[in-house]
């Protein structure tokens, strides 16, 4: 991925699709325009906006902020990004770009926060549905992550910058999911939270399990698994407090 592509993904910003942007991201070419006076100094290290790099100023026709407070849409917007985080989104007439920031004019394009997919199965090799046991809380889907696989690259192209990669639903408890950033080269860079969730499925898919189960046994399995988990956690607390043996 180009430096600009990594920056946009890392800062959770994506520009709405256009042939020009797609070409620039694929070819590693900066999108630099000066018709509105936003000059672009030469890129020093190719990682503007990312941690350790210079700041990045993006000017776009429109910014969708998704803010809880304040305007949801900013026309003729300037977005400042520093150390992988969005600093501010302001109308160009009000924006002050600090010295040393790389400036990119996106012309008629829009920018928006990267989308988050919280039910995702395509970050790896698809061997994410182990069905020997009906409950598998100890399994970790992180072991099957394949960075920069074609599906993750498609997500970046479509504006998805964060995914919750989870096991399949062939069993009651499929294992532990992992929250990932898309578009990065190494798992250590991608992982936001690991484990990031526990996959629980009821009714429908788990009923296809090897032996054939119904709602009553599925409910019992989940209750039993959670109860044993709570007992195990309490045993560790007791051990650390000197009140019991090591689990």
PDB file of C-alpha atoms in Angstrom:
ATOM      1  CA  UNK A   1       0.000   0.000   0.000  1.00  0.00           C
ATOM      2  CA  UNK A   2       1.203   3.526  -0.723  1.00  0.00           C
ATOM      3  CA  UNK A   3       2.209   5.944   2.008  1.00  0.00           C
ATOM      4  CA  UNK A   4      -0.994   7.898   1.497  1.00  0.00           C
ATOM      5  CA  UNK A   5      -3.047   4.726   1.695  1.00  0.00           C
ATOM      6  CA  UNK A   6      -1.401   3.706   4.968  1.00  0.00           C
ATOM      7  CA  UNK A   7      -1.928   7.179   6.356  1.00  0.00           C
ATOM      8  CA  UNK A   8      -5.616   7.271   5.536  1.00  0.00           C
ATOM      9  CA  UNK A   9      -6.166   3.809   7.003  1.00  0.00           C
ATOM     10  CA  UNK A  10      -4.134   4.553  10.118  1.00  0.00           C
ATOM     11  CA  UNK A  11      -5.969   7.814  10.731  1.00  0.00           C
ATOM     12  CA  UNK A  12      -9.372   6.208  10.122  1.00  0.00           C
ATOM     13  CA  UNK A  13     -10.071   8.496   7.189  1.00  0.00           C
ATOM     14  CA  UNK A  14     -11.139   7.418   3.757  1.00  0.00           C
ATOM     15  CA  UNK A  15     -11.820   9.478   0.679  1.00  0.00           C
ATOM     16  CA  UNK A  16     -14.990   8.657  -1.203  1.00  0.00           C
ATOM     17  CA  UNK A  17     -14.290   6.635  -4.336  1.00  0.00           C
ATOM     18  CA  UNK A  18     -13.156   8.127  -7.617  1.00  0.00           C
ATOM     19  CA  UNK A  19     -10.956   6.824 -10.446  1.00  0.00           C
ATOM     20  CA  UNK A  20      -8.314   9.430  -9.644  1.00  0.00           C
ATOM     21  CA  UNK A  21      -8.046   8.425  -6.006  1.00  0.00           C
ATOM     22  CA  UNK A  22      -8.026   4.711  -6.801  1.00  0.00           C
ATOM     23  CA  UNK A  23      -5.217   5.211  -9.310  1.00  0.00           C
ATOM     24  CA  UNK A  24      -3.182   7.302  -6.899  1.00  0.00           C
ATOM     25  CA  UNK A  25      -3.513   4.829  -4.044  1.00  0.00           C
ATOM     26  CA  UNK A  26      -2.601   1.906  -6.285  1.00  0.00           C
ATOM     27  CA  UNK A  27       0.367   3.611  -7.884  1.00  0.00           C
ATOM     28  CA  UNK A  28       1.679   5.222  -4.705  1.00  0.00           C
ATOM     29  CA  UNK A  29       1.286   8.722  -6.141  1.00  0.00           C
ATOM     30  CA  UNK A  30       0.360  11.650  -3.916  1.00  0.00           C
ATOM     31  CA  UNK A  31      -2.820  13.556  -4.720  1.00  0.00           C
ATOM     32  CA  UNK A  32      -1.679  17.152  -4.703  1.00  0.00           C
ATOM     33  CA  UNK A  33      -3.680  20.054  -6.019  1.00  0.00           C
ATOM     34  CA  UNK A  34      -3.096  23.756  -5.548  1.00  0.00           C
ATOM     35  CA  UNK A  35      -6.065  25.518  -7.188  1.00  0.00           C
ATOM     36  CA  UNK A  36      -7.430  26.529  -3.783  1.00  0.00           C
ATOM     37  CA  UNK A  37      -4.142  27.640  -2.326  1.00  0.00           C
ATOM     38  CA  UNK A  38      -3.315  24.535  -0.286  1.00  0.00           C
ATOM     39  CA  UNK A  39       0.285  24.077  -1.374  1.00  0.00           C
ATOM     40  CA  UNK A  40       1.934  20.711  -0.845  1.00  0.00           C
ATOM     41  CA  UNK A  41       5.571  20.588   0.315  1.00  0.00           C
ATOM     42  CA  UNK A  42       7.600  17.512  -0.601  1.00  0.00           C
ATOM     43  CA  UNK A  43       7.007  14.415   1.517  1.00  0.00           C
ATOM     44  CA  UNK A  44       9.942  13.796   3.841  1.00  0.00           C
ATOM     45  CA  UNK A  45       9.505  10.163   4.831  1.00  0.00           C
ATOM     46  CA  UNK A  46       6.251   9.073   3.204  1.00  0.00           C
ATOM     47  CA  UNK A  47       4.386   8.540   6.474  1.00  0.00           C
ATOM     48  CA  UNK A  48       2.694  11.843   7.123  1.00  0.00           C
ATOM     49  CA  UNK A  49      -0.028  11.665   9.742  1.00  0.00           C
ATOM     50  CA  UNK A  50       1.301   8.451  11.261  1.00  0.00           C
ATOM     51  CA  UNK A  51       3.015   8.089  14.654  1.00  0.00           C
ATOM     52  CA  UNK A  52       6.493   9.586  14.499  1.00  0.00           C
ATOM     53  CA  UNK A  53       5.906  11.318  11.166  1.00  0.00           C
ATOM     54  CA  UNK A  54       4.956  14.871  10.258  1.00  0.00           C
ATOM     55  CA  UNK A  55       1.357  16.004  10.465  1.00  0.00           C
ATOM     56  CA  UNK A  56      -1.051  15.757   7.533  1.00  0.00           C
ATOM     57  CA  UNK A  57      -3.602  18.322   6.334  1.00  0.00           C
ATOM     58  CA  UNK A  58      -6.310  17.114   3.955  1.00  0.00           C
ATOM     59  CA  UNK A  59      -8.572  19.538   2.123  1.00  0.00           C
ATOM     60  CA  UNK A  60     -11.771  18.073   0.696  1.00  0.00           C
ATOM     61  CA  UNK A  61     -15.044  19.264  -0.774  1.00  0.00           C
ATOM     62  CA  UNK A  62     -16.930  17.798   2.178  1.00  0.00           C
ATOM     63  CA  UNK A  63     -16.149  15.965   5.418  1.00  0.00           C
ATOM     64  CA  UNK A  64     -18.606  13.664   7.173  1.00  0.00           C
ATOM     65  CA  UNK A  65     -17.667  13.846  10.847  1.00  0.00           C
ATOM     66  CA  UNK A  66     -20.090  11.404  12.563  1.00  0.00           C
ATOM     67  CA  UNK A  67     -19.553  13.556  15.649  1.00  0.00           C
ATOM     68  CA  UNK A  68     -21.704  13.168  18.761  1.00  0.00           C
ATOM     69  CA  UNK A  69     -21.587  16.922  19.224  1.00  0.00           C
ATOM     70  CA  UNK A  70     -21.148  19.590  16.599  1.00  0.00           C
ATOM     71  CA  UNK A  71     -21.752  19.553  12.855  1.00  0.00           C
ATOM     72  CA  UNK A  72     -22.125  16.209  11.090  1.00  0.00           C
ATOM     73  CA  UNK A  73     -21.071  17.675   7.735  1.00  0.00           C
ATOM     74  CA  UNK A  74     -18.367  20.254   7.042  1.00  0.00           C
ATOM     75  CA  UNK A  75     -18.191  21.791   3.571  1.00  0.00           C
ATOM     76  CA  UNK A  76     -14.824  22.779   2.078  1.00  0.00           C
ATOM     77  CA  UNK A  77     -13.143  21.037   4.979  1.00  0.00           C
ATOM     78  CA  UNK A  78      -9.582  20.822   6.238  1.00  0.00           C
ATOM     79  CA  UNK A  79      -8.794  17.731   8.317  1.00  0.00           C
ATOM     80  CA  UNK A  80      -5.648  17.694  10.449  1.00  0.00           C
ATOM     81  CA  UNK A  81      -4.087  14.331  11.308  1.00  0.00           C
ATOM     82  CA  UNK A  82      -1.149  13.806  13.659  1.00  0.00           C
ATOM     83  CA  UNK A  83       0.368  10.671  15.196  1.00  0.00           C
ATOM     84  CA  UNK A  84      -2.335   8.493  13.671  1.00  0.00           C
ATOM     85  CA  UNK A  85      -5.207  10.502  15.152  1.00  0.00           C
ATOM     86  CA  UNK A  86      -7.589  13.120  13.790  1.00  0.00           C
ATOM     87  CA  UNK A  87      -6.822  16.437  15.473  1.00  0.00           C
ATOM     88  CA  UNK A  88      -9.541  18.608  14.004  1.00  0.00           C
ATOM     89  CA  UNK A  89     -12.087  19.010  11.212  1.00  0.00           C
ATOM     90  CA  UNK A  90     -12.836  22.628  10.306  1.00  0.00           C
ATOM     91  CA  UNK A  91     -14.043  24.702   7.372  1.00  0.00           C
ATOM     92  CA  UNK A  92     -11.066  25.880   5.320  1.00  0.00           C
ATOM     93  CA  UNK A  93     -11.854  29.513   6.131  1.00  0.00           C
ATOM     94  CA  UNK A  94     -11.312  28.771   9.836  1.00  0.00           C
ATOM     95  CA  UNK A  95      -8.501  26.224   9.636  1.00  0.00           C
ATOM     96  CA  UNK A  96      -4.917  26.968  10.580  1.00  0.00           C
ATOM     97  CA  UNK A  97      -2.415  24.410   9.305  1.00  0.00           C
ATOM     98  CA  UNK A  98       0.653  24.173  11.574  1.00  0.00           C
ATOM     99  CA  UNK A  99       4.077  24.541  10.029  1.00  0.00           C
ATOM    100  CA  UNK A 100       5.611  21.301   8.788  1.00  0.00           C
ATOM    101  CA  UNK A 101       2.331  19.557   7.971  1.00  0.00           C
ATOM    102  CA  UNK A 102       2.078  17.894   4.588  1.00  0.00           C
ATOM    103  CA  UNK A 103      -0.850  19.366   2.662  1.00  0.00           C
ATOM    104  CA  UNK A 104      -2.961  17.368   0.226  1.00  0.00           C
ATOM    105  CA  UNK A 105      -5.828  18.869  -1.759  1.00  0.00           C
ATOM    106  CA  UNK A 106      -8.375  16.175  -2.664  1.00  0.00           C
ATOM    107  CA  UNK A 107     -10.353  18.461  -4.948  1.00  0.00           C
ATOM    108  CA  UNK A 108     -14.019  17.380  -5.286  1.00  0.00           C
ATOM    109  CA  UNK A 109     -13.652  14.275  -3.106  1.00  0.00           C
ATOM    110  CA  UNK A 110     -15.303  13.773   0.271  1.00  0.00           C
ATOM    111  CA  UNK A 111     -13.661  12.337   3.388  1.00  0.00           C
ATOM    112  CA  UNK A 112     -15.263  10.391   6.203  1.00  0.00           C
ATOM    113  CA  UNK A 113     -14.227   8.306   9.219  1.00  0.00           C
ATOM    114  CA  UNK A 114     -13.243   4.763   8.369  1.00  0.00           C
ATOM    115  CA  UNK A 115     -16.106   2.303   8.734  1.00  0.00           C
ATOM    116  CA  UNK A 116     -16.023  -0.433  11.393  1.00  0.00           C
ATOM    117  CA  UNK A 117     -17.257  -3.962  10.609  1.00  0.00           C
ATOM    118  CA  UNK A 118     -18.111  -5.778  13.856  1.00  0.00           C
ATOM    119  CA  UNK A 119     -18.984  -9.136  12.274  1.00  0.00           C
ATOM    120  CA  UNK A 120     -16.130 -10.177   9.998  1.00  0.00           C
ATOM    121  CA  UNK A 121     -14.878 -13.594   8.852  1.00  0.00           C
ATOM    122  CA  UNK A 122     -12.422 -12.751   6.038  1.00  0.00           C
ATOM    123  CA  UNK A 123      -9.171 -11.693   7.714  1.00  0.00           C
ATOM    124  CA  UNK A 124      -7.459 -15.032   7.292  1.00  0.00           C
ATOM    125  CA  UNK A 125      -7.554 -18.587   6.039  1.00  0.00           C
ATOM    126  CA  UNK A 126     -11.230 -19.404   6.803  1.00  0.00           C
ATOM    127  CA  UNK A 127     -10.346 -22.319   9.130  1.00  0.00           C
ATOM    128  CA  UNK A 128     -12.339 -20.603  11.873  1.00  0.00           C
ATOM    129  CA  UNK A 129     -15.138 -23.092  12.546  1.00  0.00           C
ATOM    130  CA  UNK A 130     -13.691 -25.899  14.703  1.00  0.00           C
ATOM    131  CA  UNK A 131     -16.626 -28.158  15.584  1.00  0.00           C
ATOM    132  CA  UNK A 132     -15.152 -31.068  17.569  1.00  0.00           C
ATOM    133  CA  UNK A 133     -16.669 -29.653  20.772  1.00  0.00           C
ATOM    134  CA  UNK A 134     -19.894 -27.684  21.130  1.00  0.00           C
ATOM    135  CA  UNK A 135     -18.169 -25.009  23.239  1.00  0.00           C
ATOM    136  CA  UNK A 136     -14.651 -23.770  22.394  1.00  0.00           C
ATOM    137  CA  UNK A 137     -14.036 -20.639  24.503  1.00  0.00           C
ATOM    138  CA  UNK A 138     -10.268 -21.176  24.566  1.00  0.00           C
ATOM    139  CA  UNK A 139      -9.734 -21.048  20.780  1.00  0.00           C
ATOM    140  CA  UNK A 140      -8.307 -17.817  19.329  1.00  0.00           C
ATOM    141  CA  UNK A 141      -9.088 -16.795  15.781  1.00  0.00           C
ATOM    142  CA  UNK A 142      -6.023 -14.503  15.845  1.00  0.00           C
ATOM    143  CA  UNK A 143      -3.930 -17.554  14.918  1.00  0.00           C
ATOM    144  CA  UNK A 144      -5.495 -17.578  11.445  1.00  0.00           C
ATOM    145  CA  UNK A 145      -5.029 -13.889  10.547  1.00  0.00           C
ATOM    146  CA  UNK A 146      -3.278 -13.351   7.196  1.00  0.00           C
ATOM    147  CA  UNK A 147      -2.198  -9.689   6.919  1.00  0.00           C
ATOM    148  CA  UNK A 148      -2.744  -7.961   3.579  1.00  0.00           C
ATOM    149  CA  UNK A 149      -4.813 -10.796   2.148  1.00  0.00           C
ATOM    150  CA  UNK A 150      -7.014  -9.759  -0.818  1.00  0.00           C
ATOM    151  CA  UNK A 151     -10.169  -9.521   1.300  1.00  0.00           C
ATOM    152  CA  UNK A 152      -8.547  -7.074   3.709  1.00  0.00           C
ATOM    153  CA  UNK A 153      -7.279  -4.984   0.801  1.00  0.00           C
ATOM    154  CA  UNK A 154     -10.822  -4.886  -0.582  1.00  0.00           C
ATOM    155  CA  UNK A 155     -12.020  -3.623   2.780  1.00  0.00           C
ATOM    156  CA  UNK A 156      -9.526  -0.769   2.681  1.00  0.00           C
ATOM    157  CA  UNK A 157     -10.635   0.102  -0.843  1.00  0.00           C
ATOM    158  CA  UNK A 158     -14.245   0.161   0.362  1.00  0.00           C
ATOM    159  CA  UNK A 159     -13.533   2.410   3.332  1.00  0.00           C
ATOM    160  CA  UNK A 160     -13.490  -0.213   6.122  1.00  0.00           C
ATOM    161  CA  UNK A 161     -10.542   0.517   8.409  1.00  0.00           C
ATOM    162  CA  UNK A 162     -11.366  -1.646  11.456  1.00  0.00           C
ATOM    163  CA  UNK A 163     -12.864  -5.140  11.700  1.00  0.00           C
ATOM    164  CA  UNK A 164     -13.836  -7.541  14.471  1.00  0.00           C
ATOM    165  CA  UNK A 165     -12.573 -10.853  13.108  1.00  0.00           C
ATOM    166  CA  UNK A 166     -14.544 -13.653  14.770  1.00  0.00           C
ATOM    167  CA  UNK A 167     -14.952 -17.446  14.538  1.00  0.00           C
ATOM    168  CA  UNK A 168     -17.842 -19.052  12.721  1.00  0.00           C
ATOM    169  CA  UNK A 169     -21.173 -19.958  14.324  1.00  0.00           C
ATOM    170  CA  UNK A 170     -21.121 -23.731  13.857  1.00  0.00           C
ATOM    171  CA  UNK A 171     -20.882 -24.235  17.624  1.00  0.00           C
ATOM    172  CA  UNK A 172     -22.360 -22.621  20.720  1.00  0.00           C
ATOM    173  CA  UNK A 173     -19.112 -20.859  21.583  1.00  0.00           C
ATOM    174  CA  UNK A 174     -16.713 -20.543  18.663  1.00  0.00           C
ATOM    175  CA  UNK A 175     -13.776 -18.906  20.432  1.00  0.00           C
ATOM    176  CA  UNK A 176     -12.173 -15.505  20.871  1.00  0.00           C
ATOM    177  CA  UNK A 177     -12.265 -12.801  18.217  1.00  0.00           C
ATOM    178  CA  UNK A 178      -9.687 -10.082  17.569  1.00  0.00           C
ATOM    179  CA  UNK A 179     -10.183  -6.395  16.747  1.00  0.00           C
ATOM    180  CA  UNK A 180      -7.966  -5.454  13.803  1.00  0.00           C
ATOM    181  CA  UNK A 181      -6.932  -2.498  11.669  1.00  0.00           C
ATOM    182  CA  UNK A 182      -7.041  -3.273   7.961  1.00  0.00           C
ATOM    183  CA  UNK A 183      -4.400  -2.336   5.396  1.00  0.00           C
ATOM    184  CA  UNK A 184      -1.317  -2.933   7.542  1.00  0.00           C
ATOM    185  CA  UNK A 185       1.544  -5.344   6.909  1.00  0.00           C
ATOM    186  CA  UNK A 186       2.071  -7.110  10.256  1.00  0.00           C
ATOM    187  CA  UNK A 187      -0.283  -8.650  12.788  1.00  0.00           C
ATOM    188  CA  UNK A 188       1.418  -6.712  15.581  1.00  0.00           C
ATOM    189  CA  UNK A 189       0.512  -3.468  13.788  1.00  0.00           C
ATOM    190  CA  UNK A 190      -3.023  -4.608  12.997  1.00  0.00           C
ATOM    191  CA  UNK A 191      -4.121  -5.841  16.422  1.00  0.00           C
ATOM    192  CA  UNK A 192      -6.131  -3.285  18.388  1.00  0.00           C
ATOM    193  CA  UNK A 193      -7.428  -5.687  21.031  1.00  0.00           C
ATOM    194  CA  UNK A 194      -6.670  -9.389  21.353  1.00  0.00           C
ATOM    195  CA  UNK A 195      -8.801 -11.076  22.469  1.00  0.00           C
ATOM    196  CA  UNK A 196     -11.456  -8.627  21.374  1.00  0.00           C
ATOM    197  CA  UNK A 197     -14.633 -10.639  21.881  1.00  0.00           C
ATOM    198  CA  UNK A 198     -16.097 -14.056  22.623  1.00  0.00           C
ATOM    199  CA  UNK A 199     -18.198 -15.548  19.829  1.00  0.00           C
ATOM    200  CA  UNK A 200     -21.489 -17.020  21.081  1.00  0.00           C
ATOM    201  CA  UNK A 201     -24.108 -18.442  18.708  1.00  0.00           C
ATOM    202  CA  UNK A 202     -27.551 -19.796  19.564  1.00  0.00           C
ATOM    203  CA  UNK A 203     -30.292 -21.368  17.494  1.00  0.00           C
ATOM    204  CA  UNK A 204     -29.841 -22.047  13.825  1.00  0.00           C
ATOM    205  CA  UNK A 205     -26.224 -22.737  12.953  1.00  0.00           C
ATOM    206  CA  UNK A 206     -25.160 -24.576  16.165  1.00  0.00           C
ATOM    207  CA  UNK A 207     -28.062 -27.000  15.735  1.00  0.00           C
ATOM    208  CA  UNK A 208     -26.178 -28.462  12.777  1.00  0.00           C
ATOM    209  CA  UNK A 209     -23.425 -29.676  15.127  1.00  0.00           C
ATOM    210  CA  UNK A 210     -22.245 -33.293  14.720  1.00  0.00           C
ATOM    211  CA  UNK A 211     -24.607 -34.903  17.239  1.00  0.00           C
ATOM    212  CA  UNK A 212     -27.565 -32.625  16.620  1.00  0.00           C
ATOM    213  CA  UNK A 213     -28.650 -30.364  19.491  1.00  0.00           C
ATOM    214  CA  UNK A 214     -31.648 -28.251  20.428  1.00  0.00           C
ATOM    215  CA  UNK A 215     -32.244 -25.009  22.266  1.00  0.00           C
ATOM    216  CA  UNK A 216     -32.324 -26.608  25.709  1.00  0.00           C
ATOM    217  CA  UNK A 217     -28.864 -28.167  25.410  1.00  0.00           C
ATOM    218  CA  UNK A 218     -27.445 -25.023  23.785  1.00  0.00           C
ATOM    219  CA  UNK A 219     -28.679 -22.939  26.720  1.00  0.00           C
ATOM    220  CA  UNK A 220     -27.253 -25.392  29.252  1.00  0.00           C
ATOM    221  CA  UNK A 221     -23.898 -25.483  27.446  1.00  0.00           C
ATOM    222  CA  UNK A 222     -23.490 -21.724  27.593  1.00  0.00           C
ATOM    223  CA  UNK A 223     -24.534 -21.493  31.260  1.00  0.00           C
ATOM    224  CA  UNK A 224     -22.218 -24.342  32.223  1.00  0.00           C
ATOM    225  CA  UNK A 225     -19.261 -22.849  30.324  1.00  0.00           C
ATOM    226  CA  UNK A 226     -19.704 -19.420  31.897  1.00  0.00           C
ATOM    227  CA  UNK A 227     -20.087 -20.906  35.385  1.00  0.00           C
ATOM    228  CA  UNK A 228     -16.869 -22.899  35.012  1.00  0.00           C
ATOM    229  CA  UNK A 229     -15.130 -19.778  33.725  1.00  0.00           C
ATOM    230  CA  UNK A 230     -16.233 -17.762  36.747  1.00  0.00           C
ATOM    231  CA  UNK A 231     -15.069 -20.520  39.092  1.00  0.00           C
ATOM    232  CA  UNK A 232     -11.669 -20.616  37.355  1.00  0.00           C
ATOM    233  CA  UNK A 233     -11.273 -16.832  37.596  1.00  0.00           C
ATOM    234  CA  UNK A 234     -12.206 -16.917  41.290  1.00  0.00           C
ATOM    235  CA  UNK A 235      -9.683 -19.697  41.915  1.00  0.00           C
ATOM    236  CA  UNK A 236      -6.929 -17.459  40.521  1.00  0.00           C
ATOM    237  CA  UNK A 237      -8.051 -14.558  42.714  1.00  0.00           C
ATOM    238  CA  UNK A 238      -7.973 -16.810  45.766  1.00  0.00           C
ATOM    239  CA  UNK A 239      -4.497 -18.097  44.865  1.00  0.00           C
ATOM    240  CA  UNK A 240      -3.111 -14.591  44.348  1.00  0.00           C
ATOM    241  CA  UNK A 241      -4.584 -13.565  47.701  1.00  0.00           C
ATOM    242  CA  UNK A 242      -2.951 -16.549  49.416  1.00  0.00           C
ATOM    243  CA  UNK A 243      -6.294 -18.227  50.093  1.00  0.00           C
ATOM    244  CA  UNK A 244      -6.025 -21.300  47.914  1.00  0.00           C
ATOM    245  CA  UNK A 245      -3.874 -23.521  45.670  1.00  0.00           C
ATOM    246  CA  UNK A 246      -2.687 -22.510  42.226  1.00  0.00           C
ATOM    247  CA  UNK A 247      -5.324 -23.480  39.628  1.00  0.00           C
TER     248      UNK A 247
END
